[in-house]
Short mmCIF file of C-alpha atoms and ligand atoms in Angstrom, two decimals:
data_model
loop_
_atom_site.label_atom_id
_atom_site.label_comp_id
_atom_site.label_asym_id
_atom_site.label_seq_id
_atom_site.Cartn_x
_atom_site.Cartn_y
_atom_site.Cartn_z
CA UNK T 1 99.09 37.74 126.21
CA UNK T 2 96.08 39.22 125.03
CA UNK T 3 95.97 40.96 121.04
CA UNK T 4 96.33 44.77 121.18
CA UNK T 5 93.62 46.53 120.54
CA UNK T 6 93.06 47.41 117.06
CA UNK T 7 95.49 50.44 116.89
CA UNK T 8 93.19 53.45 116.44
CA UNK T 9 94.18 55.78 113.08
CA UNK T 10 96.01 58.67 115.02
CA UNK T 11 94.34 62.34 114.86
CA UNK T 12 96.67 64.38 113.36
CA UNK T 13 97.82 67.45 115.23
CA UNK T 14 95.11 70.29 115.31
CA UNK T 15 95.52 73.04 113.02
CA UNK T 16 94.64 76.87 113.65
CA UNK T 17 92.56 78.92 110.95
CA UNK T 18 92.83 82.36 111.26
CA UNK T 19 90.15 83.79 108.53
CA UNK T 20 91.38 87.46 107.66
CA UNK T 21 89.79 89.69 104.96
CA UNK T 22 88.05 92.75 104.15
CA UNK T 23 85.13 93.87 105.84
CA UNK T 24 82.09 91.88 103.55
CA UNK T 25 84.85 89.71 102.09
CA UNK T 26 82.76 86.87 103.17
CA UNK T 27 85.00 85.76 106.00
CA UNK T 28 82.03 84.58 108.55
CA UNK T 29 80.03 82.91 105.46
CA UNK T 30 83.23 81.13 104.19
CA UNK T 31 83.52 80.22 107.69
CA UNK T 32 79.73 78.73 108.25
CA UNK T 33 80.58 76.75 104.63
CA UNK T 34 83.84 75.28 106.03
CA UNK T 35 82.15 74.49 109.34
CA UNK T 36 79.44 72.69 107.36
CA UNK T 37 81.67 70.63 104.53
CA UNK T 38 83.89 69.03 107.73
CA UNK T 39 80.49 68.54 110.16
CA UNK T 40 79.83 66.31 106.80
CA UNK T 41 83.38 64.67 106.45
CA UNK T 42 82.39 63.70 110.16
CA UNK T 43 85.56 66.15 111.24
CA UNK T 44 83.17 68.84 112.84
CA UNK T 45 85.56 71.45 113.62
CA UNK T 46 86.05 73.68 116.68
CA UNK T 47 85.07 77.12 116.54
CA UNK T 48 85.96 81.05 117.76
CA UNK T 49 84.09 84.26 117.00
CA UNK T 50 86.49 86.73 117.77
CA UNK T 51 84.37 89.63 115.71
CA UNK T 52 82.37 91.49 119.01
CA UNK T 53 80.35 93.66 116.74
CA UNK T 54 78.88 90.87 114.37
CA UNK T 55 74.84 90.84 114.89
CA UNK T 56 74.63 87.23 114.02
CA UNK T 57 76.34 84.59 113.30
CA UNK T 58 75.48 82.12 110.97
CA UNK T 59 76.77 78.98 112.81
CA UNK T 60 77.35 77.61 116.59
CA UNK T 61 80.69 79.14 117.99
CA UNK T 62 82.16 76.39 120.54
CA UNK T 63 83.62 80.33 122.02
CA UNK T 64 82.43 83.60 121.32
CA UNK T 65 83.81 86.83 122.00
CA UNK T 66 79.91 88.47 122.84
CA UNK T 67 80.29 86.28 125.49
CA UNK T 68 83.21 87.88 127.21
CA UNK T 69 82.29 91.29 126.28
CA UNK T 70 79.46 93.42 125.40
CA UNK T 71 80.47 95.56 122.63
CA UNK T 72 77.56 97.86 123.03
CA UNK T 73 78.18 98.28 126.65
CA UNK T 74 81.87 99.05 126.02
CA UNK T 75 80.82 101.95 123.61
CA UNK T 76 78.89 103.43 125.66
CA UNK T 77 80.64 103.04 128.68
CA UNK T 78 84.15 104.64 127.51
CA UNK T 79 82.63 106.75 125.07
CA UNK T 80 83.67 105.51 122.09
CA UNK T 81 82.58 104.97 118.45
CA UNK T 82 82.47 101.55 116.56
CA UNK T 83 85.62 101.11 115.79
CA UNK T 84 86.99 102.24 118.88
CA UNK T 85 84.52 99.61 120.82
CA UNK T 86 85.40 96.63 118.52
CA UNK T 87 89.11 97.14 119.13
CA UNK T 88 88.77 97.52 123.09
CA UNK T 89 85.96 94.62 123.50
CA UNK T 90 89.36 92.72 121.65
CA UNK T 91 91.43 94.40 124.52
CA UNK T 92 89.49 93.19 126.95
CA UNK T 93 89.16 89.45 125.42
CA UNK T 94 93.39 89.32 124.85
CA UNK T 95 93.40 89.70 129.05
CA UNK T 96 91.50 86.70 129.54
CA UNK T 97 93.17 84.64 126.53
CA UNK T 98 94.99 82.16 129.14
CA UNK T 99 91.87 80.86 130.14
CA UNK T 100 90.40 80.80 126.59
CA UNK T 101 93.52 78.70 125.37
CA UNK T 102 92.96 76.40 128.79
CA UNK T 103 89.51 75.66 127.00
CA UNK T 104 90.48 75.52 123.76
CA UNK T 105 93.25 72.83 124.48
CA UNK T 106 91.24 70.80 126.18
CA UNK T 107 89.50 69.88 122.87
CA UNK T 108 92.98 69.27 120.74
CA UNK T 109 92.98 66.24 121.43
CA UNK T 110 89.64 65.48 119.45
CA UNK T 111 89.65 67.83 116.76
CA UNK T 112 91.93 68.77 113.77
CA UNK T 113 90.62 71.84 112.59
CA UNK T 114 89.67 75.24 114.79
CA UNK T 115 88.36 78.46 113.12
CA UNK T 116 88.83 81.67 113.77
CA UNK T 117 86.39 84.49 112.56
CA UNK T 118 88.14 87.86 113.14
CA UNK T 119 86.27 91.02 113.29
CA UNK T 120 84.99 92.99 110.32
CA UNK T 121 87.31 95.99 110.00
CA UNK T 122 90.56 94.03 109.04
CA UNK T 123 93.18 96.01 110.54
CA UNK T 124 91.28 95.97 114.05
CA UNK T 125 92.57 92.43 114.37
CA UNK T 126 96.24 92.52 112.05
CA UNK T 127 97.25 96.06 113.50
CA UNK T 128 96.39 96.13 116.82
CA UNK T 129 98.25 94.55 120.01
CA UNK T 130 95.23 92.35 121.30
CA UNK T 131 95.04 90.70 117.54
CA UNK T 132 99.27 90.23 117.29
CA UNK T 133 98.64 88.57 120.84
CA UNK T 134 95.91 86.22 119.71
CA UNK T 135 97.56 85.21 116.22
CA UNK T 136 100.86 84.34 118.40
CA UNK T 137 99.30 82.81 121.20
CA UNK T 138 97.79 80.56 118.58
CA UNK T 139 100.78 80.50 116.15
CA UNK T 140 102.95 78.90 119.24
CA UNK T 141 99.97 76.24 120.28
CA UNK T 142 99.77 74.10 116.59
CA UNK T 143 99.97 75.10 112.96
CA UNK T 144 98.62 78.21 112.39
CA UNK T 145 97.49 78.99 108.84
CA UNK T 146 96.39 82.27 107.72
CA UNK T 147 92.98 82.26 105.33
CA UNK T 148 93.30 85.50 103.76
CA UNK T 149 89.51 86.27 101.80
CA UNK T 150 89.68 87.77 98.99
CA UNK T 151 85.97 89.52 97.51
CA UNK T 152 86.78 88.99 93.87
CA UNK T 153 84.37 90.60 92.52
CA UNK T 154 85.83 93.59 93.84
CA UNK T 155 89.26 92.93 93.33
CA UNK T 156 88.52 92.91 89.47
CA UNK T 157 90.30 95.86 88.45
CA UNK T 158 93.54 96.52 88.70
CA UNK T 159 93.89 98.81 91.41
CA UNK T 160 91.63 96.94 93.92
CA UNK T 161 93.55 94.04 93.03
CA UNK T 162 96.77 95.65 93.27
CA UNK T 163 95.69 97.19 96.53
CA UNK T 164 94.35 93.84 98.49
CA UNK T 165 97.04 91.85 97.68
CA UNK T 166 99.59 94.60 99.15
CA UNK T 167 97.44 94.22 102.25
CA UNK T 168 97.63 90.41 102.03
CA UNK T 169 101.78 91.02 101.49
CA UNK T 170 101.73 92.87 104.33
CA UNK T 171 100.10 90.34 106.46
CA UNK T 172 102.36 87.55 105.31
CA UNK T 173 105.56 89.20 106.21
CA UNK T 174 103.97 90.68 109.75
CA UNK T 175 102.97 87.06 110.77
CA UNK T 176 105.00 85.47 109.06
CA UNK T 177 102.69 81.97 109.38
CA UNK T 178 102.01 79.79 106.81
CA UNK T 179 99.27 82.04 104.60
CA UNK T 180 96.39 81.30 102.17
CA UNK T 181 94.46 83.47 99.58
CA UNK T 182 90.84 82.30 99.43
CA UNK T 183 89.87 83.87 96.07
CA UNK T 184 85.62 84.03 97.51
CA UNK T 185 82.34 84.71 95.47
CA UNK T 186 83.53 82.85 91.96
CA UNK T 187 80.18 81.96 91.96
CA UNK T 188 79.63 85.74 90.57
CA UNK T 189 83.27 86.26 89.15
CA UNK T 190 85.50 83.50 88.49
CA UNK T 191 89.32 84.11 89.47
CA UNK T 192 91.31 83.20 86.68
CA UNK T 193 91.91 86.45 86.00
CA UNK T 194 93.67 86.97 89.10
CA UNK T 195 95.47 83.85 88.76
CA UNK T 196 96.44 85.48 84.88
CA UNK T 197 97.42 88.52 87.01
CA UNK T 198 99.54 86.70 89.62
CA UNK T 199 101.44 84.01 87.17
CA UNK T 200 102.03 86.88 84.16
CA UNK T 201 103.82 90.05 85.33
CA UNK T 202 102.58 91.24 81.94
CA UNK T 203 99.61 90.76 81.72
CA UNK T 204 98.79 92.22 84.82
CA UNK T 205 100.79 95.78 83.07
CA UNK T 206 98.22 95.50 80.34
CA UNK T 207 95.51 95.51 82.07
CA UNK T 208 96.66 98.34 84.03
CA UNK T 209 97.74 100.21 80.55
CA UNK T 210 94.28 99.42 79.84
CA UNK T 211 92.84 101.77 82.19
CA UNK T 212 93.92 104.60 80.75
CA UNK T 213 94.76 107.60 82.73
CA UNK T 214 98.54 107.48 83.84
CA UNK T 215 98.36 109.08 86.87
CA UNK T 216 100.14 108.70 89.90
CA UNK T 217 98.27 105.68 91.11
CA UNK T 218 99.21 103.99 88.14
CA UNK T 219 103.10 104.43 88.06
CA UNK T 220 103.06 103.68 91.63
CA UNK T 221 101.24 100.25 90.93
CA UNK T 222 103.94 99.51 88.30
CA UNK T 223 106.57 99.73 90.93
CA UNK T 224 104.98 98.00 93.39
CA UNK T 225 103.55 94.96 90.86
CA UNK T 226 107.37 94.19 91.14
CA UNK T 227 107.64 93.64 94.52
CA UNK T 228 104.68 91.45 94.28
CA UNK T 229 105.87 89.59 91.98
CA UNK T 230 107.92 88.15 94.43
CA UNK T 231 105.39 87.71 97.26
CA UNK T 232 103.16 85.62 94.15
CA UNK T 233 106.00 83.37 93.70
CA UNK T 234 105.30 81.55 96.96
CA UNK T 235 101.50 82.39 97.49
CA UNK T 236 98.96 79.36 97.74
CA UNK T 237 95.90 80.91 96.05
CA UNK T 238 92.44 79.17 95.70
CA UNK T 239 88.79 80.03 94.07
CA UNK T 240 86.14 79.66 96.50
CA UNK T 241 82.32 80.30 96.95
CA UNK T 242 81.09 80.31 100.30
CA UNK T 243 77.49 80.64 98.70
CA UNK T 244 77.79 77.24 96.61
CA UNK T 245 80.19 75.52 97.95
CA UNK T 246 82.74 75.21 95.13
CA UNK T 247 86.33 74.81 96.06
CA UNK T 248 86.01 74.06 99.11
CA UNK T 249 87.81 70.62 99.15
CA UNK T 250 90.70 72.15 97.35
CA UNK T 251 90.86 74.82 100.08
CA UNK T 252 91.32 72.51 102.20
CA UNK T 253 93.70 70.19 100.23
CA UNK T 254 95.80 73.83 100.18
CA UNK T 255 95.47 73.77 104.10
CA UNK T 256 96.88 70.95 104.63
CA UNK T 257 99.58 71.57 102.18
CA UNK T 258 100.88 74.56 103.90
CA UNK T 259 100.69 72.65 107.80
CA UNK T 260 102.71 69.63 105.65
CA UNK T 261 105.22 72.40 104.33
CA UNK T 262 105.66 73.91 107.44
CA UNK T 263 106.02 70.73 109.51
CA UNK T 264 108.94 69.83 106.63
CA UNK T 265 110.63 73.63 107.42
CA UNK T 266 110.78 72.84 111.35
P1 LIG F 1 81.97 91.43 107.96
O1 LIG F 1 80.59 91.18 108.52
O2 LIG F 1 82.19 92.82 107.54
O3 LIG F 1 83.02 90.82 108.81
O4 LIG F 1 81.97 90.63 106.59
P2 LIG F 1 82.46 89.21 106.27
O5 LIG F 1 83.79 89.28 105.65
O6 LIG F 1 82.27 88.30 107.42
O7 LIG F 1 81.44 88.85 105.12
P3 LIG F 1 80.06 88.09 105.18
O8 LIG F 1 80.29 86.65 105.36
O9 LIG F 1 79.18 88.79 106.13
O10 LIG F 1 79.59 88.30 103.68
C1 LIG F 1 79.39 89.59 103.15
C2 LIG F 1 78.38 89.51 102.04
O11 LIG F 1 78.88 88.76 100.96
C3 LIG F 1 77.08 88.82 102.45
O12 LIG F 1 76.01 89.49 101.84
C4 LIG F 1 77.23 87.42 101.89
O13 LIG F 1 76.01 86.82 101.59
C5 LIG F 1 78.03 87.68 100.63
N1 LIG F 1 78.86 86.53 100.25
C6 LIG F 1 79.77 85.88 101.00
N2 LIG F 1 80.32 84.87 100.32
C7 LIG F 1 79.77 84.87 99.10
C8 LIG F 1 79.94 84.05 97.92
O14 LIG F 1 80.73 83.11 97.84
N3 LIG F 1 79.18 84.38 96.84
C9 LIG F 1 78.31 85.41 96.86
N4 LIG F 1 77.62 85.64 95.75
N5 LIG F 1 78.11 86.18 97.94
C10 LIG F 1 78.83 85.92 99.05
#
């Protein structure tokens, strides 16, 4: 009987990255750097520009929404403004997402990782009906994991902060898939201050005492840094620069953390 062949290590199964963030975040740079580290691990990773309005992308989409639609053409042709064009050109992609899935399927079989760029306005993707129908057409494929990008620098105070991270909250419990905060740009402003913020309930209320003026804003963010508290508890959180590269490994590593964690809850 002749020898087996030598057994082949298996692929494991492909996991979805959703990148999420504020607009200039640095969602579509993170993404060319994370496209570029796994071309070098020789795991070159499949990916989907689903922003219509973005002028150019740094990197080679495997499927792009500009292809589908014309954002320009859709503004112009029902009359609409930007935001208004972004979120129908999305519309118009979520009707042909069966065959875009047929495509993208056809590659799981040879690739672990797929990206997902999402359009620059963040709640054009997480609150509209075309973006809940992507994120759970992909959330019932594989292992879905939400990269939530954080722009540090300008999440340094206390009320940016405060105010992101309720967004990312929000996010978590409306998808409820396995979710990541990509803490971007520590090349200009490292992170361990929000790491301070999210492990020390206190010292997050001092630096808000700090600012002074007790207005409304501020007693409101004293309520809510409760209910955070909670949501920090659980939350995988990791410094990143998309400009230099640092972290990215251990963004990873944190990926594949959350798909192991979530393979262990089902
Ligand atoms: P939208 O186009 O609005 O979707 O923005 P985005 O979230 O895709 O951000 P983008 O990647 O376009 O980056 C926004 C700006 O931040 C650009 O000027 C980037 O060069 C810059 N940027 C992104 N990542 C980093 C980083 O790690 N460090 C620094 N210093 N700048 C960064």
């Amino acid at each position: 009987e002749a020898e087996n062949p030598p057994t082949q290590t298996q692929r494991p199964e492909p996991v979805n990255l959703i990148m999420i963030g504020m607009a200039g975040s640095g969602k579509t740079t993170l993404m060319q750097r994370m496209n570029a580290y796994l071309h070098e691990r020789n795991d070159a990773p499949y990916v989907v520009n689903l922003d219509p309005a973005v002028a150019k992308l740094p990197f080679q989409a495997n499927i792009d929404i500009r292809d589908t639609v014309d954002y320009k053409q859709v503004m112009s042709e029902y009359s609409l403004g930007p935001n208004g064009g972004i979120l129908t050109s999305l519309n118009l992609f979520a009707t042909k997402l069966d065959q875009v899935m047929e495509i993208v399927e056809k590659r799981a079989q040879s690739k672990r990782y797929f990206l997902y760029d999402t359009p620059g306005q963040i709640e054009i993707f997480t609150w509209s009906a075309s973006g809940t129908i992507i994120t759970n057409t992909l959330a019932a494929s594989h292992p879905t994991v939400v990269v939530y990008v954080v722009d540090t620098p300008r999440s340094a105070s206390p009320a940016t902060f405060m105010s992101n991270m309720m967004y990312a909250c929000s996010i978590l419990y409306k998808t409820q898939l396995p979710f990541l905060v990509a803490f971007n740009k520590t090349d200009v402003v490292d992170d361990a201050f929000a790491r301070e913020w999210m492990a020390d309930f206190e010292a997050f209320q001092r630096a808000l005492a700090a600012e002074e003026d007790e207005t409304f804003m501020n007693s409101l963010m004293h309520s809510m840094c409760l209910v955070l508290d909670e949501f920090y508890t659980h939350l995988r959180a990791v410094g990143v620069s998309a400009m230099t590269g640092q972290g990215i490994p251990d963004l990873f590593a944190k990926i594949d953390d959350a798909v192991a964690e979530y393979h262990a809850e089902f």
